[in-house]
Amino acid sequence: MPEGHTIHRLAEDHLARFGGRPVRVSSPQGKFSDSAALLDGRVLDAVDAHGKHLFLGFGGTGWVHIHLGLFGKVGFGGAPAPPPTDTVRLRLVSPAAHMDLRGPTTCALITDPEKRAIHDRLGPDPLRARDDGTGDDGEKAWARISRSRTTVAALLMDQKVIAGVGNVYRAEVLFRHGIDPYRAGRELRRAEWDAIWADLVALMREGVRNNRIDTVRPEHTPEAMGRPPRVDDHGGEVYVYRRARMACLLCGGEIRTETLAARNLFWCPGCQRA
Ligand SMILES: [Zn+2]
């Protein structure tokens, strides 16, 4: 499942390719046809992202709410668009570009109040934080984490607690702060949470910029350590994610893996202590 940085990047990419001009909207697969007919020829004038939810705004007509889920895919291409296959749920076409959405969990036309209701049930998103202090901050997440008996690794994956963090960022941010993933939320100290939130803001912004997840500090890059770069279809340099049974870059101990909150958790028992 894509993590939040991918969705925020998709929002930017849609605005760059289709923003401010009329867009041809269709649903070759048919499941979104009625809504596509309402949107066809209207101007895409806003985009938004919150966690793993993407919103494409068409003025007074409403928002297209997209959640990719496990299998959804967005594909951008040039113009003219090739004939669509019947797996395309949503197609956008401009004179210069096209976009095909396939296999999303959600693709629905919603109103402003319906969009607000989605925001209300999601936790704060590190990518919605603003440098001037407006936007999301870690307070709402801390209020829930600090009184929870649930493990911090599970809390970080709970989109109602914090939105946009997925399996890679949760493993990596806990490693970077030396926190045992099995610690209960209420055993986390306030200063630790503030550091985790600030780190997620920085790491995920970099993820949007580079369109991949890199979490190693400058002294642990392949160049700095004289080691070969990581080979993995996720790309990016990381400390523990998908490095089970390999040597920790810091302590040399063995990285471990176990299933937690339905996903594989990775951590270094040597560096991450209770
Ligand atoms: Zn280690």
PDB file of N, CA and C and ligand atoms in Angstrom, residues 175 240 247-255 267-272, ligand 1:
ATOM      1  N   PHE A 175      13.217   3.119  14.547  1.00  0.00           N
ATOM      2  CA  PHE A 175      14.646   2.826  14.593  1.00  0.00           C
ATOM      3  C   PHE A 175      15.445   4.111  14.833  1.00  0.00           C
ATOM      4  N   VAL A 240      16.059  -0.580   8.565  1.00  0.00           N
ATOM      5  CA  VAL A 240      15.547  -1.897   8.972  1.00  0.00           C
ATOM      6  C   VAL A 240      14.499  -2.496   8.037  1.00  0.00           C
ATOM      7  N   ALA A 247      22.654  -7.504   8.804  1.00  0.00           N
ATOM      8  CA  ALA A 247      23.335  -6.821   9.904  1.00  0.00           C
ATOM      9  C   ALA A 247      22.874  -5.370  10.004  1.00  0.00           C
ATOM     10  N   CYS A 248      22.602  -4.929  11.249  1.00  0.00           N
ATOM     11  CA  CYS A 248      22.238  -3.534  11.505  1.00  0.00           C
ATOM     12  C   CYS A 248      23.374  -2.612  11.075  1.00  0.00           C
ATOM     13  N   LEU A 249      23.035  -1.500  10.412  1.00  0.00           N
ATOM     14  CA  LEU A 249      24.060  -0.565   9.942  1.00  0.00           C
ATOM     15  C   LEU A 249      24.761   0.133  11.102  1.00  0.00           C
ATOM     16  N   LEU A 250      24.116   0.157  12.281  1.00  0.00           N
ATOM     17  CA  LEU A 250      24.717   0.858  13.419  1.00  0.00           C
ATOM     18  C   LEU A 250      25.472  -0.082  14.346  1.00  0.00           C
ATOM     19  N   CYS A 251      24.811  -1.183  14.782  1.00  0.00           N
ATOM     20  CA  CYS A 251      25.414  -2.018  15.826  1.00  0.00           C
ATOM     21  C   CYS A 251      25.905  -3.363  15.293  1.00  0.00           C
ATOM     22  N   GLY A 252      25.558  -3.703  14.058  1.00  0.00           N
ATOM     23  CA  GLY A 252      25.997  -4.973  13.488  1.00  0.00           C
ATOM     24  C   GLY A 252      25.153  -6.163  13.904  1.00  0.00           C
ATOM     25  N   GLY A 253      24.218  -5.957  14.843  1.00  0.00           N
ATOM     26  CA  GLY A 253      23.316  -7.038  15.264  1.00  0.00           C
ATOM     27  C   GLY A 253      22.335  -7.398  14.159  1.00  0.00           C
ATOM     28  N   GLU A 254      21.578  -8.493  14.402  1.00  0.00           N
ATOM     29  CA  GLU A 254      20.682  -8.980  13.355  1.00  0.00           C
ATOM     30  C   GLU A 254      19.328  -8.267  13.418  1.00  0.00           C
ATOM     31  N   ILE A 255      18.876  -7.756  12.259  1.00  0.00           N
ATOM     32  CA  ILE A 255      17.552  -7.135  12.175  1.00  0.00           C
ATOM     33  C   ILE A 255      16.505  -8.232  12.277  1.00  0.00           C
ATOM     34  N   TRP A 267      12.807  -4.457  13.041  1.00  0.00           N
ATOM     35  CA  TRP A 267      13.479  -3.622  14.029  1.00  0.00           C
ATOM     36  C   TRP A 267      14.798  -4.263  14.458  1.00  0.00           C
ATOM     37  N   CYS A 268      15.631  -3.453  15.110  1.00  0.00           N
ATOM     38  CA  CYS A 268      16.903  -3.942  15.632  1.00  0.00           C
ATOM     39  C   CYS A 268      16.821  -4.003  17.159  1.00  0.00           C
ATOM     40  N   PRO A 269      16.801  -5.216  17.737  1.00  0.00           N
ATOM     41  CA  PRO A 269      16.686  -5.316  19.199  1.00  0.00           C
ATOM     42  C   PRO A 269      17.872  -4.645  19.905  1.00  0.00           C
ATOM     43  N   GLY A 270      19.017  -4.577  19.231  1.00  0.00           N
ATOM     44  CA  GLY A 270      20.175  -3.948  19.859  1.00  0.00           C
ATOM     45  C   GLY A 270      20.049  -2.444  19.986  1.00  0.00           C
ATOM     46  N   CYS A 271      19.499  -1.805  18.948  1.00  0.00           N
ATOM     47  CA  CYS A 271      19.408  -0.340  18.937  1.00  0.00           C
ATOM     48  C   CYS A 271      18.099   0.182  19.497  1.00  0.00           C
ATOM     49  N   GLN A 272      17.058  -0.663  19.530  1.00  0.00           N
ATOM     50  CA  GLN A 272      15.740  -0.191  19.952  1.00  0.00           C
ATOM     51  C   GLN A 272      15.343  -0.894  21.246  1.00  0.00           C
TER      52      GLN A 272
HETATM   53 ZN    ZN B   1      21.307  -2.019  15.686  1.00  0.00          ZN
END
